[in-house]
Coordinates of C-alpha atoms in Angstrom, one line a residue:
X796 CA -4.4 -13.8 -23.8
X797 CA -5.2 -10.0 -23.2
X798 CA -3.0 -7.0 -25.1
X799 CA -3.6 -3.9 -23.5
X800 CA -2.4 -1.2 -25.8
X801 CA -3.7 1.8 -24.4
X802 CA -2.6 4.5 -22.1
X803 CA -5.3 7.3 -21.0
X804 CA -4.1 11.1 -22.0
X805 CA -6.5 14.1 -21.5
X806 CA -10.2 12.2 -21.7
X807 CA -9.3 10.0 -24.1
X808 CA -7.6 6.0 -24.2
X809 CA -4.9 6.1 -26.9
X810 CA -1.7 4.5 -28.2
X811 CA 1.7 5.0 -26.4
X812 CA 4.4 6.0 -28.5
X813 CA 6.4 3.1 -26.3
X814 CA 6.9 0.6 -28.2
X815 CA 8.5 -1.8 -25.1
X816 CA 5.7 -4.7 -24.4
X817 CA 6.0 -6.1 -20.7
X818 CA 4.3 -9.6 -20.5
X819 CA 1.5 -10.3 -17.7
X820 CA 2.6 -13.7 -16.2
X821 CA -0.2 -15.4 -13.4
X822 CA 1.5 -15.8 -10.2
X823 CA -0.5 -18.9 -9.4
X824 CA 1.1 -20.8 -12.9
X825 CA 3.6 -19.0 -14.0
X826 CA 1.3 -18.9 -17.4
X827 CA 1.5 -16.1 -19.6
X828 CA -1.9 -13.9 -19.2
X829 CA -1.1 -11.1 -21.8
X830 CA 1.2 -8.5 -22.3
X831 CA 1.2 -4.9 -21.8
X832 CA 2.3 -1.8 -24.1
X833 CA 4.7 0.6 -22.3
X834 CA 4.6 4.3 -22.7
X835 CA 7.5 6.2 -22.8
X836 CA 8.9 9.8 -21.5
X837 CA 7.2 11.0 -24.6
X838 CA 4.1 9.9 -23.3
X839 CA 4.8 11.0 -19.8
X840 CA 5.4 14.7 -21.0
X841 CA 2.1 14.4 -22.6
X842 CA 0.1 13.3 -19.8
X843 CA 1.7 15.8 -17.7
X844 CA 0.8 18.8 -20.3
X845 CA -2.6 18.0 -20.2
X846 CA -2.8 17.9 -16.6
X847 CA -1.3 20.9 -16.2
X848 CA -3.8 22.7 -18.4
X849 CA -6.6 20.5 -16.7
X850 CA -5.9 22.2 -13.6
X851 CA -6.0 25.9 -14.9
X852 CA -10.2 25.1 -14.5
X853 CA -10.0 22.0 -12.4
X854 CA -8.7 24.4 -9.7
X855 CA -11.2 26.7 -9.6
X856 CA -14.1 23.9 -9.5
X857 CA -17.3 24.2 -6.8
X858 CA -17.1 21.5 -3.9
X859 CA -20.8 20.2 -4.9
X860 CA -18.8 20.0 -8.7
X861 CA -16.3 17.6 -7.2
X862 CA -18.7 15.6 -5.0
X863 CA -20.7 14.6 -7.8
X864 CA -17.3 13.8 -9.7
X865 CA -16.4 11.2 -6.6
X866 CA -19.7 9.8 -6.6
X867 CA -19.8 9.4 -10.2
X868 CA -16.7 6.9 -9.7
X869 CA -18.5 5.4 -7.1
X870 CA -21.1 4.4 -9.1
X871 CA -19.1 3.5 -11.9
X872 CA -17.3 1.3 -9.3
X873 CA -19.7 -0.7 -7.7
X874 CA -21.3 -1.7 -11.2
X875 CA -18.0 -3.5 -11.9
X876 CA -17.6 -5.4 -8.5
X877 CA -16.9 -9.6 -9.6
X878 CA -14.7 -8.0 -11.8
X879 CA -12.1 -5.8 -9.4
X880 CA -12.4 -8.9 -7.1
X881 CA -11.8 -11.1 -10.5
X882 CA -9.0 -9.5 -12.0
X883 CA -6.6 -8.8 -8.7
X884 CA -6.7 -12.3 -8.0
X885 CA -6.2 -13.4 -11.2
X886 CA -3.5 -11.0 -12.2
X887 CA -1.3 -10.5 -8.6
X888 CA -2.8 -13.8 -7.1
X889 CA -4.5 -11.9 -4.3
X890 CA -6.4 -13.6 -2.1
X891 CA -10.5 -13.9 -3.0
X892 CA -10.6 -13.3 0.7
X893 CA -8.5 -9.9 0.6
X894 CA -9.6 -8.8 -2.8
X895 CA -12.9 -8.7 -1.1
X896 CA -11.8 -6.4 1.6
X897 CA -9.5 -4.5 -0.6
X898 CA -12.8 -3.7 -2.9
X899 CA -15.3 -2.6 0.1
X900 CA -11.9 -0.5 1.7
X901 CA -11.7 1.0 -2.1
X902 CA -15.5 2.7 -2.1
X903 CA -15.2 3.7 1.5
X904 CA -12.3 5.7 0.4
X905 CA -14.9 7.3 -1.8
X906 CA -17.4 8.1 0.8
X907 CA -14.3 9.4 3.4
X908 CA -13.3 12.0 0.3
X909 CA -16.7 13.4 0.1
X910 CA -17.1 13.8 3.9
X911 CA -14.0 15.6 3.7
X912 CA -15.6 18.1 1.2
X913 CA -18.4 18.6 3.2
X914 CA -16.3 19.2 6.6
X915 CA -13.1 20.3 5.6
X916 CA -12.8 24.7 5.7
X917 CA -10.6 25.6 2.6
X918 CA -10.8 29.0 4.2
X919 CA -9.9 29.8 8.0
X920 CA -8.5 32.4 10.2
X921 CA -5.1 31.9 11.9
X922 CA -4.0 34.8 14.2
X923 CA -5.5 38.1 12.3
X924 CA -5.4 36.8 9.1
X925 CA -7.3 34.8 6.1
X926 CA -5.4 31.5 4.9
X927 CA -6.8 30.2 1.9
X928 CA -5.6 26.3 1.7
X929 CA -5.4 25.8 -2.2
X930 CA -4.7 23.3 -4.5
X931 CA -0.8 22.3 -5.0
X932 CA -0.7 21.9 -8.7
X933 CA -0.4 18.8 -10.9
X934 CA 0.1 15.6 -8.7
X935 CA 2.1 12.8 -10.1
X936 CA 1.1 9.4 -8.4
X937 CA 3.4 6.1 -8.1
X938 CA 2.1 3.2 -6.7
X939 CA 2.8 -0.7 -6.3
X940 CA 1.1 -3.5 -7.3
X941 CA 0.0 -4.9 -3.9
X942 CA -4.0 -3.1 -4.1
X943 CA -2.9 -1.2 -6.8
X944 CA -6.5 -0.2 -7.5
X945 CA -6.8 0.7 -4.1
X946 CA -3.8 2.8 -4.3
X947 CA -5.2 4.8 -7.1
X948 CA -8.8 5.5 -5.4
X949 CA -7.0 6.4 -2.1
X950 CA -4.7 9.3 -4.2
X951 CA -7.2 10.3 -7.1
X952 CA -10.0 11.2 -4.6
X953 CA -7.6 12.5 -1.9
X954 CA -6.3 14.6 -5.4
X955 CA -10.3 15.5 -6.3
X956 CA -10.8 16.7 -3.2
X957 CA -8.2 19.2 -3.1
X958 CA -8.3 20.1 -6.6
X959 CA -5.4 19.5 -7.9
X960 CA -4.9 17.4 -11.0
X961 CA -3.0 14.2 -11.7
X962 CA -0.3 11.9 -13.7
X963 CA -1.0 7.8 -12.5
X964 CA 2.0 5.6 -12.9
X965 CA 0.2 2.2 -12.2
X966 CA 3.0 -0.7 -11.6
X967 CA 3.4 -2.4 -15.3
X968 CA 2.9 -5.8 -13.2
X969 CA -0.6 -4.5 -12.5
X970 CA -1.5 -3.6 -16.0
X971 CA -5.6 -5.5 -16.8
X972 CA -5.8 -4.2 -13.0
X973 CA -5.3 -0.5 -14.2
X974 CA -7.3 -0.9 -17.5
X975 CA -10.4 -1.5 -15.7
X976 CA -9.8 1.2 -13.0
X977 CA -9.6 2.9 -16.1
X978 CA -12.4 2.1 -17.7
X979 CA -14.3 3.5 -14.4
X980 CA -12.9 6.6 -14.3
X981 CA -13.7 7.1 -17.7
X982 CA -17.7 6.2 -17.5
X983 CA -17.6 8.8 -14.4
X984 CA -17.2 11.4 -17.1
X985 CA -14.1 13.6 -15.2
X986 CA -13.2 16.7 -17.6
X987 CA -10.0 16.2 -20.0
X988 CA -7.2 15.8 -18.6
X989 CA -8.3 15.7 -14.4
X990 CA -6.1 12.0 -14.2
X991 CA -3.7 10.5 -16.8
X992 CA -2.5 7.0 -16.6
X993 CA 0.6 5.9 -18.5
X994 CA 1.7 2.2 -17.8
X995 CA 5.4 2.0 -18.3
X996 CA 8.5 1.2 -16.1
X997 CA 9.9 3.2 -13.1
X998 CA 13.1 4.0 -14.7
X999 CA 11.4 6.2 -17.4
X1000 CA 7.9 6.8 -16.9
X1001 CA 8.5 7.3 -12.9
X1002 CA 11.7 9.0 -13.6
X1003 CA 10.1 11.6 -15.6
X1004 CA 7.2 12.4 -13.1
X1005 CA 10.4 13.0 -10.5
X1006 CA 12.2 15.4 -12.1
X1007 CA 9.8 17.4 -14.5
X1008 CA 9.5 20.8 -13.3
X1009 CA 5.7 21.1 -13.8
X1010 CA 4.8 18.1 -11.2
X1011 CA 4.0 19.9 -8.2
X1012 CA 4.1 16.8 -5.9
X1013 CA 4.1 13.3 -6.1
X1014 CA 2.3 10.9 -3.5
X1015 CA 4.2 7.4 -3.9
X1016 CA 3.8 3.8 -2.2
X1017 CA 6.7 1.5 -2.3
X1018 CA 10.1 0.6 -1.1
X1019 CA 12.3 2.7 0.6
X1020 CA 15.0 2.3 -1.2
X1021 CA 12.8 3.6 -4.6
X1022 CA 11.3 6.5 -2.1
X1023 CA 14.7 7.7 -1.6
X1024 CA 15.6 8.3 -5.0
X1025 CA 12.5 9.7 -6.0
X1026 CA 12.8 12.6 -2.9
X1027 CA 16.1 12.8 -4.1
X1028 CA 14.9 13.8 -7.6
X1029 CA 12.4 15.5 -6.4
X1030 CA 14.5 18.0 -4.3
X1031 CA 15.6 19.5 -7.3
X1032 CA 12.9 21.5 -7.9
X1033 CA 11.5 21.5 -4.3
X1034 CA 8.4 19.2 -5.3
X1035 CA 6.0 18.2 -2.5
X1036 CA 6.0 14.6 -1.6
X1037 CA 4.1 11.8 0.1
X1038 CA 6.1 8.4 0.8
X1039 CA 4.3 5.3 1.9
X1040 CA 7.3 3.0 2.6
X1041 CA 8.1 -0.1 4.3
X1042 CA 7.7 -1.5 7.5
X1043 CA 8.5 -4.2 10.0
X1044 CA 5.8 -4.4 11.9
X1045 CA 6.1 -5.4 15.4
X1046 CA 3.3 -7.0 17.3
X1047 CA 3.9 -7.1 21.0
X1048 CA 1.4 -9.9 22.7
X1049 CA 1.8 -8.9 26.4
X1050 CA 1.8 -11.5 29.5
X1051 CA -1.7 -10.7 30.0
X1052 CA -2.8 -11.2 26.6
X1053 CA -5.5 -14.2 25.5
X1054 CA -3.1 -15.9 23.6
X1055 CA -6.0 -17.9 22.1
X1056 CA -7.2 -15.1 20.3
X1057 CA -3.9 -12.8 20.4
X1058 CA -1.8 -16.1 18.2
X1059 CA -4.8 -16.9 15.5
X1060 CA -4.7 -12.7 15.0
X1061 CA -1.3 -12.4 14.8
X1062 CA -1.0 -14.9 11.9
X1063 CA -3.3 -12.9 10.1
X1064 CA -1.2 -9.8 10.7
X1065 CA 2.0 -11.3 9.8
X1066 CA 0.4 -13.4 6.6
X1067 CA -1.9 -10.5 5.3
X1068 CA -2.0 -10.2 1.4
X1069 CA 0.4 -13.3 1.6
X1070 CA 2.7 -11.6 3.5
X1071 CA 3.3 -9.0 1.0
X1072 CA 1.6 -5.9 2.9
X1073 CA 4.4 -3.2 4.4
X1074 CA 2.1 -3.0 7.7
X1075 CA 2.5 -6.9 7.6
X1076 CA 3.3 -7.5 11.8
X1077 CA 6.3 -9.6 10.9
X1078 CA 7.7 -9.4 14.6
X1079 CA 5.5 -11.2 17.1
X1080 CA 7.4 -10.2 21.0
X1081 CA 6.3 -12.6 23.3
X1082 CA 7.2 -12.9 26.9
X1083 CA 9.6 -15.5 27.6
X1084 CA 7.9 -17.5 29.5
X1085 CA 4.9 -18.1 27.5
X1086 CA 6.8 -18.8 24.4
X1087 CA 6.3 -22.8 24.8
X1088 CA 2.8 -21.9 25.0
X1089 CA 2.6 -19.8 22.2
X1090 CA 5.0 -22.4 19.6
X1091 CA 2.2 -24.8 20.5
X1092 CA -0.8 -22.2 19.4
X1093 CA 1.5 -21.2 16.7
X1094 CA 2.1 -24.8 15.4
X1095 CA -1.8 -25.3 15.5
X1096 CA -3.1 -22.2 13.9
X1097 CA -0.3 -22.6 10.9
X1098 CA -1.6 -25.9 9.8
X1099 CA -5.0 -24.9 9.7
X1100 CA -4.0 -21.7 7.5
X1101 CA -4.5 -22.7 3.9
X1102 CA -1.8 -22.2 1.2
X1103 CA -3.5 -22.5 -2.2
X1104 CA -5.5 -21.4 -5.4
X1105 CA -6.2 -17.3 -4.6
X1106 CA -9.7 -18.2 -6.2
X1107 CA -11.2 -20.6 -3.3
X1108 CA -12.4 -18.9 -0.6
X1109 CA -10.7 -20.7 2.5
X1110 CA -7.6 -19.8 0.9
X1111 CA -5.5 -17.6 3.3
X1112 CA -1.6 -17.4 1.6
X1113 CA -1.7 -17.4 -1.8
X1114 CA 1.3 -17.0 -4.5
X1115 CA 4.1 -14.3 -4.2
X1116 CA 3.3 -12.1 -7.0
X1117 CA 6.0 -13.1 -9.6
X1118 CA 9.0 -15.6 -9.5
X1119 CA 11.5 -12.9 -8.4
X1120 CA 9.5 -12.4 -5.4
X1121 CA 8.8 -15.9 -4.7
X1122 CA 13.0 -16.3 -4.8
X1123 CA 13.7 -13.4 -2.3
X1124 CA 11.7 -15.0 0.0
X1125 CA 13.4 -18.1 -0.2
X1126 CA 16.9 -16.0 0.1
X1127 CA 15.6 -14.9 3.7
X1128 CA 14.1 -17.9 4.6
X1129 CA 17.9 -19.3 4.0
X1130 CA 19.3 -15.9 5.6
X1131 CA 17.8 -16.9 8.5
X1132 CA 19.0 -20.5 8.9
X1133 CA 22.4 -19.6 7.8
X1134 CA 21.7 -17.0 10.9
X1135 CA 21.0 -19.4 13.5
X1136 CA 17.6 -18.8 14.0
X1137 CA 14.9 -22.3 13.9
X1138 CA 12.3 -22.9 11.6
X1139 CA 9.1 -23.9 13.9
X1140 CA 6.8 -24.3 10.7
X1141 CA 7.6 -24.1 7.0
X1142 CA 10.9 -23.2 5.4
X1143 CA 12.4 -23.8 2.4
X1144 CA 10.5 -25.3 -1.0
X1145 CA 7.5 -24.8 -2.4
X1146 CA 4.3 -26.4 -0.3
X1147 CA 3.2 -29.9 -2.0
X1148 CA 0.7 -29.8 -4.9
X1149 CA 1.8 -26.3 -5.4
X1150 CA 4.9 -26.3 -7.8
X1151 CA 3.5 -24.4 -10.4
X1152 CA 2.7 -21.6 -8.7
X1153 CA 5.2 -18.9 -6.7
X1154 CA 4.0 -20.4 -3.3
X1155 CA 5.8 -20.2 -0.3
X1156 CA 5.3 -22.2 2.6
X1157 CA 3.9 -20.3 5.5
X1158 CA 7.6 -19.7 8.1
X1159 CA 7.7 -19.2 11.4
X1160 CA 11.5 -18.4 13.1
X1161 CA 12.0 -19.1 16.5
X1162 CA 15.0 -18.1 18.3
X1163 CA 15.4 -14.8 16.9
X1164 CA 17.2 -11.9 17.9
X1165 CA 16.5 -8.3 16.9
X1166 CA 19.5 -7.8 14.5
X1167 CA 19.2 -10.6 12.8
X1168 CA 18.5 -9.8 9.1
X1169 CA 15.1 -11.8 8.9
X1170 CA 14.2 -9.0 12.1
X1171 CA 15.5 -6.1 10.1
X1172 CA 14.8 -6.0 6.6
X1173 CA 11.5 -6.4 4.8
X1174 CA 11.0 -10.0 3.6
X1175 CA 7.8 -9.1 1.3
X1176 CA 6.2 -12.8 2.0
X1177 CA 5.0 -15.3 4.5
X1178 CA 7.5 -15.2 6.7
X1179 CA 7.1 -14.6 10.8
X1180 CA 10.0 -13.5 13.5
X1181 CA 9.6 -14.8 17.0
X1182 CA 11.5 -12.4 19.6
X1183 CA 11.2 -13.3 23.6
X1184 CA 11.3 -10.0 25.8
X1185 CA 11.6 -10.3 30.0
X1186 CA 9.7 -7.2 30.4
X1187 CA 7.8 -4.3 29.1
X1188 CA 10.4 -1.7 28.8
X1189 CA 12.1 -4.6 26.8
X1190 CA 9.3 -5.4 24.7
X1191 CA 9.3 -1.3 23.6
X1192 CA 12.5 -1.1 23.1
X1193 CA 13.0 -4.2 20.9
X1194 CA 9.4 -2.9 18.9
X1195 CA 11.3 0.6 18.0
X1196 CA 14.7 -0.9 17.6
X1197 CA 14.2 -0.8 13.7
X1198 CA 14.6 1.8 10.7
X1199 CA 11.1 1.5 10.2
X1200 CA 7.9 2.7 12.1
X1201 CA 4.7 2.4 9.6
X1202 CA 2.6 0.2 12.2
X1203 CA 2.4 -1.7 15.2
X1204 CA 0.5 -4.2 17.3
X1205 CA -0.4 -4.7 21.0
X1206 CA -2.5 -7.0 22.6
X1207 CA -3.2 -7.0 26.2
X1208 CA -6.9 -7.9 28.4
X1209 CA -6.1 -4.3 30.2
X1210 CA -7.1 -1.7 27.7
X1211 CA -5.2 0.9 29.7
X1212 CA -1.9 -0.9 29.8
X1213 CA -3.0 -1.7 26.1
X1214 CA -2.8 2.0 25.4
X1215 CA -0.1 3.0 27.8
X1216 CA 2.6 0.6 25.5
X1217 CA 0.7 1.1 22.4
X1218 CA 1.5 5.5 23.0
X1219 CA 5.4 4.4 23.6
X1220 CA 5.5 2.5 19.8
X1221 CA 7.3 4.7 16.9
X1222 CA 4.5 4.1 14.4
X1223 CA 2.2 5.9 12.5
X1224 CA -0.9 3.4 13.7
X1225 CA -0.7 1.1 16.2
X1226 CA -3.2 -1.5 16.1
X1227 CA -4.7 -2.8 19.8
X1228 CA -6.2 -5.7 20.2
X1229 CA -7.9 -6.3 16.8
X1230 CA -6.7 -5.1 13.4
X1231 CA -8.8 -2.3 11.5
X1232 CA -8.8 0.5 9.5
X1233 CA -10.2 4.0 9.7
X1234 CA -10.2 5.7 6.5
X1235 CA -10.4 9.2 8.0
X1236 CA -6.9 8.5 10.4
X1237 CA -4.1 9.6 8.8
X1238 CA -2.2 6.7 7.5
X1239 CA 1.8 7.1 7.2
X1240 CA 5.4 6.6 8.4
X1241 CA 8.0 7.2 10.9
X1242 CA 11.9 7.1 10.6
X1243 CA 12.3 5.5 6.9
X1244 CA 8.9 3.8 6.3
X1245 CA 8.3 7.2 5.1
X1246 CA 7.2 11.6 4.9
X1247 CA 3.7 12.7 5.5
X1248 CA 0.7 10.7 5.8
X1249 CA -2.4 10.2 3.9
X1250 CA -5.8 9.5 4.6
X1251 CA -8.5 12.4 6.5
X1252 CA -7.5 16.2 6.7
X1253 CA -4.1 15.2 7.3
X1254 CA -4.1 13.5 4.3
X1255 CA -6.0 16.1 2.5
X1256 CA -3.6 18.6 3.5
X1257 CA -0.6 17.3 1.8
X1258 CA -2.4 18.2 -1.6
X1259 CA -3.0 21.6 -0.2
X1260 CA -0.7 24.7 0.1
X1261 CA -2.1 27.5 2.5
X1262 CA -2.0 31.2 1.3
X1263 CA -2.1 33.9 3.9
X1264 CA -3.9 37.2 3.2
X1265 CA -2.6 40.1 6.4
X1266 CA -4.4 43.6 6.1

């Protein structure tokens, strides 16, 4: 068992004046892997001080000084590899398979951030004046525990590039995770106090990042419900913010589609990360007259979709991250029964050989109508809407008929009418025909799956507030 007992304050790993210990359980047998010392508001305040006097200099750094600063965690990165892949599957029960790609998505971030500082203008000229685009201030940074690594690159480097220093609250669930991100940063050899990271628990260590007056913004991923009391804090004192919420992701196979490929990829969408993934295409449209066809490819590509140990590398659904996860999924798999809707594969139970772990068994609904709540609310796990549309126009309208709008799916063997639907979808990306990611295309919500986006010069900006200079 591992004791992590260290927070990281202005250069240096030291002890939390917490004394609140949060245990490390593995998702995949519910055995205890260690525990984790929490820090405190105390410790919050701290990190926040030394920020705030880290960017006094950090500001006013060269863009060749903060290249080599992103390429230093790079490095530092990449020597460390089996052990990111190691320690997210371990701890969260991430999939070897998605741990992979979450580590290569995790140094491209690195290389996207430095082709930003060798592209972006900090200086330009709007009508007859000079606007300098300058660092916001000290960044607080909240993030989940789905990638949580991931999460942290994405920000930090985003934060790098614009200068601006920052306060990491990494989730408490994600804790050996975090220590060797850590670690990494440290090697890199950032000056004092660039990025802080104090473990500890939303209610006190992200409470105090929302409402402390020197926090100039805060760049959060998680719930929506959470995202709305944080820019409700952070109103107060009119704090920038960046909110990476939920979604539920519609995926619109149109009549056209190959449903060969169109079902195996759409089981990937909707199981990604295990089904815990807010861009997770949990609503697959079909056209109502293919839907026989498609149960039958469904039916097929389920059973060959493995449910087991995150460590083998077949393994496609692994366990839900902790036991309270594990149970809301089984509350919406019952919701939907209880709803009227028809299990085609899965439901309820944990899959055979498997009761240790939190493991769900891979659900698909059929018979589903948009307002049911398994179409509405974010299940967080393994668990797939079937929706029938007549025609197009119904397809779109069911697709936006949600609060959310993070991403979306269309699949179609005309690229045109591909794009012509995919341009009518509320989302910040819509995926066509495949399911990718581009690290410099800006990467956010619309309605309540969030504000602002990350990711390229949009992302970039969000860090940045411009300064204009008339004479």
């Amino acid at each position: 068992m591992k004791t992590i007992d260290k927070i990281y304050i202005n250069g240096e790993f030291i002890n939390p004046q917490g004394q609140e210990y949060f245990d490390l359980i593995s998702p995949t047998t519910n055995e205890k892997l260690g525990k984790v010392l929490l820090g405190n508001k105390e410790d919050t305040q701290n990190a926040i001080e030394a920020a705030k006097n880290a960017f006094k200099t950090f500001s006013k750094t060269t863009t060749a000084e903060r290249i080599q600063y992103l390429q230093n965690i790079k490095t530092a990165i990449e020597k460390r590899k089996a052990e990111f892949i190691d320690v997210m599957v371990e701890e969260y029960g991430g999939t070897l398979q998605f741990a992979t790609i979450s580590y290569d998505y995790m140094l491209k971030g690195f290389d996207s951030a430095i082709n930003l500082l060798n592209t972006y203008d900090f200086t330009k000229k709007i009508g007859e004046s000079e606007v300098q685009m300058t660092p916001l201030g000290v960044v607080g940074i909240i993030i989940p525990w789905n990638s949580s690594n991931g999460f942290i690159c994405n920000k930090l480097s985003t934060a790098i590039v614009a200068g601006c220093t920052t306060v990491i609250k990494p989730s408490e669930m994600s804790a050996q995770q975090t220590q060797l991100i850590a670690e990494c940063l440290h090697e890199a050899g950032l000056p004092k106090g660039i990025f802080n990271i104090v473990n500890g628990l939303g209610e006190v260590v992200g409470a105090e990042i929302s409402r402390n007056l020197d926090i100039a913004k805060i760049s959060f991923t998680g719930s929506t419900n959470v995202g709305k009391i944080i820019a409700k804090e952070a109103v107060n004192s009119m704090k920038r913010i960046t909110l990476e919420l939920g979604g539920k992701s519609p995926n619109i196979l149109l009549d056209d589609a190959n449903f060969s490929e169109a079902i195996p990829l759409a089981i990937i969408a909707a199981y990604m990360n295990s089904g815990q993934a807010c861009i997770a295409g949990t609503r697959l449209l079909v056209p109502e007259n293919k839907l026989e066809e498609v149960k039958l490819l469904i039916k097929e590509v389920v059973s060959n979709t493995i449910v087991g140990d995150p460590k083998n590398a077949n393994t496609a659904v692994g366990p839900m991250v902790s036991a309270k996860q594990y149970n809301r999924v089984q509350d919406y798999i019952q919701i939907g029964i209880n709803e009227g809707a028809e299990i085609l594969v899965g439901g309820l139970g944990k899959p055979e050989g498997l009761e240790n772990g939190n493991f769900v068994k891979p659900t698909v609904f059929i018979n589903v109508n948009n307002q049911m709540r398994i179409a509405r609310e974010e299940i967080f796990g393994p668990v797939l809407s079937i929706i029938t549309y007549k025609t197009e126009e119904e397809a779109i309208e069911i697709a936006n008929d949600t609060t959310y709008g993070l991403q979306a799916y269309v699949s179609s063997s005309n690229k045109e009418r591909a794009h012509k639907v995919a341009s009518q979808i509320n989302a910040g990306r819509v995926q066509i025909n495949g399911i990718g990611h581009d690290p410099m295309a800006p990467f956010g919500g619309f309605k309540q799956s969030g504000i602002g986006r990350e990711f390229g010069v949009l992302g970039l900006e969000a860090y940045l507030e411009p300064r204009a200079l008339i004479q």
